[in-house]
PDB file of C-alpha atoms in Angstrom:
ATOM      1  CA  MET A   1       6.010   0.300  -2.298  1.00 48.00           C
ATOM      2  CA  ILE A   2       3.932   2.655  -0.204  1.00 58.00           C
ATOM      3  CA  THR A   3       5.540   4.125   2.906  1.00 70.00           C
ATOM      4  CA  LEU A   4       3.922   2.566   5.935  1.00 78.00           C
ATOM      5  CA  ASP A   5       2.374   4.745   8.633  1.00 86.00           C
ATOM      6  CA  GLU A   6       4.663   4.501  11.661  1.00 91.00           C
ATOM      7  CA  ASN A   7       1.918   4.876  14.279  1.00 92.00           C
ATOM      8  CA  VAL A   8      -0.340   2.228  12.754  1.00 93.00           C
ATOM      9  CA  THR A   9       2.501  -0.239  12.221  1.00 92.00           C
ATOM     10  CA  LYS A  10       3.602   0.181  15.858  1.00 94.00           C
ATOM     11  CA  GLU A  11       0.053  -0.578  16.967  1.00 94.00           C
ATOM     12  CA  MET A  12      -0.113  -3.648  14.687  1.00 95.00           C
ATOM     13  CA  ASN A  13       3.274  -4.912  15.836  1.00 95.00           C
ATOM     14  CA  LYS A  14       2.033  -4.983  19.449  1.00 94.00           C
ATOM     15  CA  TYR A  15      -0.224  -7.873  18.433  1.00 95.00           C
ATOM     16  CA  LEU A  16       2.437  -9.829  16.550  1.00 94.00           C
ATOM     17  CA  ASP A  17       4.813 -12.213  18.271  1.00 87.00           C
ATOM     18  CA  GLY A  18       8.333 -12.465  16.858  1.00 88.00           C
ATOM     19  CA  ILE A  19       7.540 -10.821  13.508  1.00 92.00           C
ATOM     20  CA  THR A  20       6.595  -7.352  12.320  1.00 93.00           C
ATOM     21  CA  ILE A  21       3.973  -6.216   9.844  1.00 92.00           C
ATOM     22  CA  GLU A  22       6.808  -4.914   7.639  1.00 89.00           C
ATOM     23  CA  GLU A  23       8.318  -8.429   7.514  1.00 90.00           C
ATOM     24  CA  ILE A  24       4.936  -9.951   6.724  1.00 90.00           C
ATOM     25  CA  MET A  25       4.407  -7.514   3.862  1.00 86.00           C
ATOM     26  CA  LEU A  26       7.860  -8.324   2.468  1.00 83.00           C
ATOM     27  CA  CYS A  27       7.328 -12.115   2.564  1.00 80.00           C
ATOM     28  CA  ASN A  28       5.685 -11.989  -0.813  1.00 68.00           C
ATOM     29  CA  ARG A  29       6.256  -8.641  -2.492  1.00 68.00           C
ATOM     30  CA  ARG A  30       3.811  -9.328  -5.290  1.00 70.00           C
ATOM     31  CA  MET A  31       0.756  -9.970  -3.124  1.00 78.00           C
ATOM     32  CA  PHE A  32      -0.377  -9.060   0.347  1.00 82.00           C
ATOM     33  CA  HIS A  33      -3.562 -10.585   1.694  1.00 85.00           C
ATOM     34  CA  PHE A  34      -5.723  -9.150   4.448  1.00 88.00           C
ATOM     35  CA  PRO A  35      -9.291  -9.570   5.629  1.00 88.00           C
ATOM     36  CA  ALA A  36     -11.446  -6.465   5.247  1.00 87.00           C
ATOM     37  CA  VAL A  37     -13.705  -6.927   8.256  1.00 88.00           C
ATOM     38  CA  PHE A  38     -16.327  -4.232   8.779  1.00 92.00           C
ATOM     39  CA  THR A  39     -19.752  -3.898  10.343  1.00 92.00           C
ATOM     40  CA  GLY A  40     -22.671  -2.705   8.222  1.00 92.00           C
ATOM     41  CA  ALA A  41     -22.418   0.791   9.715  1.00 94.00           C
ATOM     42  CA  GLN A  42     -18.685   0.931   8.967  1.00 95.00           C
ATOM     43  CA  LEU A  43     -19.306  -0.131   5.364  1.00 94.00           C
ATOM     44  CA  ASP A  44     -21.660   2.813   4.963  1.00 96.00           C
ATOM     45  CA  GLN A  45     -18.986   5.304   6.006  1.00 96.00           C
ATOM     46  CA  ASP A  46     -17.622   7.756   3.478  1.00 97.00           C
ATOM     47  CA  ILE A  47     -14.248   6.924   1.927  1.00 96.00           C
ATOM     48  CA  GLU A  48     -12.931  10.047   3.677  1.00 96.00           C
ATOM     49  CA  VAL A  49     -12.335   7.847   6.760  1.00 96.00           C
ATOM     50  CA  LEU A  50      -9.418   6.237   4.913  1.00 95.00           C
ATOM     51  CA  ASP A  51      -7.476   9.532   4.926  1.00 93.00           C
ATOM     52  CA  LEU A  52      -6.430   9.125   1.292  1.00 95.00           C
ATOM     53  CA  SER A  53      -4.275  11.473  -0.718  1.00 94.00           C
ATOM     54  CA  ARG A  54      -6.197  14.016  -2.777  1.00 95.00           C
ATOM     55  CA  ARG A  55      -5.403  12.106  -6.004  1.00 92.00           C
ATOM     56  CA  ALA A  56      -6.654   8.754  -4.671  1.00 91.00           C
ATOM     57  CA  PHE A  57      -9.759  10.344  -3.163  1.00 94.00           C
ATOM     58  CA  ASN A  58     -10.634  12.196  -6.388  1.00 92.00           C
ATOM     59  CA  CYS A  59     -10.105   9.098  -8.560  1.00 89.00           C
ATOM     60  CA  LEU A  60     -12.489   7.088  -6.396  1.00 90.00           C
ATOM     61  CA  ARG A  61     -15.097   9.865  -6.297  1.00 92.00           C
ATOM     62  CA  ARG A  62     -15.003  10.272 -10.090  1.00 87.00           C
ATOM     63  CA  ALA A  63     -15.708   6.554 -10.417  1.00 86.00           C
ATOM     64  CA  GLY A  64     -18.721   6.830  -8.089  1.00 89.00           C
ATOM     65  CA  THR A  65     -17.040   5.207  -5.113  1.00 90.00           C
ATOM     66  CA  ASN A  66     -18.387   7.096  -2.127  1.00 94.00           C
ATOM     67  CA  THR A  67     -18.474   4.569   0.720  1.00 95.00           C
ATOM     68  CA  LEU A  68     -16.359   1.679   1.954  1.00 94.00           C
ATOM     69  CA  ARG A  69     -19.153  -0.610   0.742  1.00 92.00           C
ATOM     70  CA  ASP A  70     -18.746   0.791  -2.789  1.00 90.00           C
ATOM     71  CA  LEU A  71     -14.985   0.304  -2.633  1.00 89.00           C
ATOM     72  CA  ILE A  72     -15.150  -3.264  -1.364  1.00 87.00           C
ATOM     73  CA  SER A  73     -18.017  -4.404  -3.601  1.00 82.00           C
ATOM     74  CA  LYS A  74     -16.206  -3.202  -6.728  1.00 71.00           C
ATOM     75  CA  ASN A  75     -13.043  -5.013  -5.639  1.00 63.00           C
ATOM     76  CA  ALA A  76     -14.354  -8.143  -3.942  1.00 58.00           C
ATOM     77  CA  THR A  77     -11.397 -10.474  -4.210  1.00 49.00           C
ATOM     78  CA  THR A  78      -8.977 -12.151  -1.875  1.00 44.00           C
ATOM     79  CA  ASP A  79      -5.652 -11.146  -3.389  1.00 46.00           C
ATOM     80  CA  GLU A  80      -4.199  -7.684  -3.584  1.00 45.00           C
ATOM     81  CA  ALA A  81      -2.815  -8.118  -7.099  1.00 43.00           C
ATOM     82  CA  SER A  82      -6.306  -8.697  -8.460  1.00 43.00           C
ATOM     83  CA  SER A  83      -7.613  -5.876  -6.298  1.00 60.00           C
ATOM     84  CA  LYS A  84      -5.045  -3.474  -7.749  1.00 64.00           C
ATOM     85  CA  ARG A  85      -6.038  -4.556 -11.249  1.00 66.00           C
ATOM     86  CA  GLN A  86      -9.709  -4.151 -10.414  1.00 67.00           C
ATOM     87  CA  LEU A  87      -9.142  -0.759  -8.818  1.00 69.00           C
ATOM     88  CA  MET A  88      -7.256   0.379 -11.898  1.00 67.00           C
ATOM     89  CA  THR A  89      -9.958  -0.992 -14.217  1.00 65.00           C
ATOM     90  CA  HIS A  90     -12.840   0.667 -12.345  1.00 65.00           C
ATOM     91  CA  ASN A  91     -11.102   3.984 -11.751  1.00 69.00           C
ATOM     92  CA  ARG A  92      -9.891   6.141 -14.605  1.00 67.00           C
ATOM     93  CA  ASN A  93      -6.364   7.565 -14.226  1.00 72.00           C
ATOM     94  CA  LEU A  94      -5.600   5.381 -11.230  1.00 78.00           C
ATOM     95  CA  GLY A  95      -2.051   4.025 -11.275  1.00 82.00           C
ATOM     96  CA  VAL A  96      -0.364   1.202  -9.404  1.00 82.00           C
ATOM     97  CA  LYS A  97       1.039   3.450  -6.654  1.00 86.00           C
ATOM     98  CA  THR A  98      -2.344   5.059  -5.978  1.00 86.00           C
ATOM     99  CA  ALA A  99      -4.096   1.668  -6.025  1.00 85.00           C
ATOM    100  CA  SER A 100      -1.526   0.394  -3.503  1.00 86.00           C
ATOM    101  CA  GLU A 101      -2.132   3.437  -1.301  1.00 90.00           C
ATOM    102  CA  ILE A 102      -5.889   2.783  -1.291  1.00 90.00           C
ATOM    103  CA  LEU A 103      -5.449  -0.870  -0.364  1.00 88.00           C
ATOM    104  CA  ILE A 104      -2.916  -0.131   2.397  1.00 91.00           C
ATOM    105  CA  LYS A 105      -5.218   2.522   3.873  1.00 93.00           C
ATOM    106  CA  LEU A 106      -8.126   0.053   3.694  1.00 93.00           C
ATOM    107  CA  PHE A 107      -5.962  -2.507   5.535  1.00 93.00           C
ATOM    108  CA  TYR A 108      -5.028   0.044   8.206  1.00 94.00           C
ATOM    109  CA  TYR A 109      -8.619   1.082   8.695  1.00 95.00           C
ATOM    110  CA  SER A 110      -9.813  -2.517   8.877  1.00 94.00           C
ATOM    111  CA  PHE A 111      -7.301  -3.130  11.672  1.00 95.00           C
ATOM    112  CA  LEU A 112      -8.066   0.097  13.541  1.00 95.00           C
ATOM    113  CA  VAL A 113     -11.835  -0.482  13.704  1.00 95.00           C
ATOM    114  CA  GLN A 114     -11.422  -3.937  15.231  1.00 95.00           C
ATOM    115  CA  PRO A 115     -12.446  -4.108  18.892  1.00 95.00           C
ATOM    116  CA  GLU A 116      -9.394  -4.280  21.158  1.00 96.00           C
ATOM    117  CA  SER A 117     -10.273  -7.872  22.034  1.00 96.00           C
ATOM    118  CA  GLU A 118     -10.187  -8.889  18.341  1.00 96.00           C
ATOM    119  CA  LYS A 119      -6.998  -7.177  17.147  1.00 96.00           C
ATOM    120  CA  ARG A 120      -4.657 -10.063  17.997  1.00 96.00           C
ATOM    121  CA  SER A 121      -6.962 -12.507  16.200  1.00 96.00           C
ATOM    122  CA  TYR A 122      -7.155 -10.181  13.189  1.00 95.00           C
ATOM    123  CA  MET A 123      -3.361  -9.972  12.966  1.00 95.00           C
ATOM    124  CA  GLN A 124      -3.088 -13.762  13.257  1.00 94.00           C
ATOM    125  CA  LYS A 125      -5.363 -14.027  10.209  1.00 93.00           C
ATOM    126  CA  VAL A 126      -3.053 -11.640   8.337  1.00 92.00           C
ATOM    127  CA  ILE A 127      -0.042 -13.813   9.250  1.00 92.00           C
ATOM    128  CA  LYS A 128      -1.835 -16.982   8.165  1.00 90.00           C
ATOM    129  CA  ALA A 129      -2.892 -15.438   4.841  1.00 87.00           C
ATOM    130  CA  ASN A 130       0.629 -14.258   3.989  1.00 88.00           C
ATOM    131  CA  ILE A 131       3.069 -16.742   5.464  1.00 84.00           C
ATOM    132  CA  THR A 132       2.849 -20.344   4.380  1.00 67.00           C
TER     133      THR A 132
END
């Protein structure tokens, strides 16, 4: 499991009532679902905005993934397990840990770019997608 960023998780937890993002992610260890909600301009941003490790960044670049749009279009699926598999298929030398890092950073970024007025709604969608 990837270590969660303390600052981002604190921000997310402000919008959750009675549960934390850590608890949501542990509900089903095999899969974690989240909506990747971006505007067209955000999709055209370089993958550098995700603040990836050097290894993850280089693996994506070698595979021709330069923007968030490239990353999402190559991995358009609703469950993380499939996304990890797809990331690993499309990106040479990309392991499970690195694929998890990329997806977690994509989740963080998707939350952070939400307008303040939409963050609670976004987190409610995350809860609904992961807790049945």
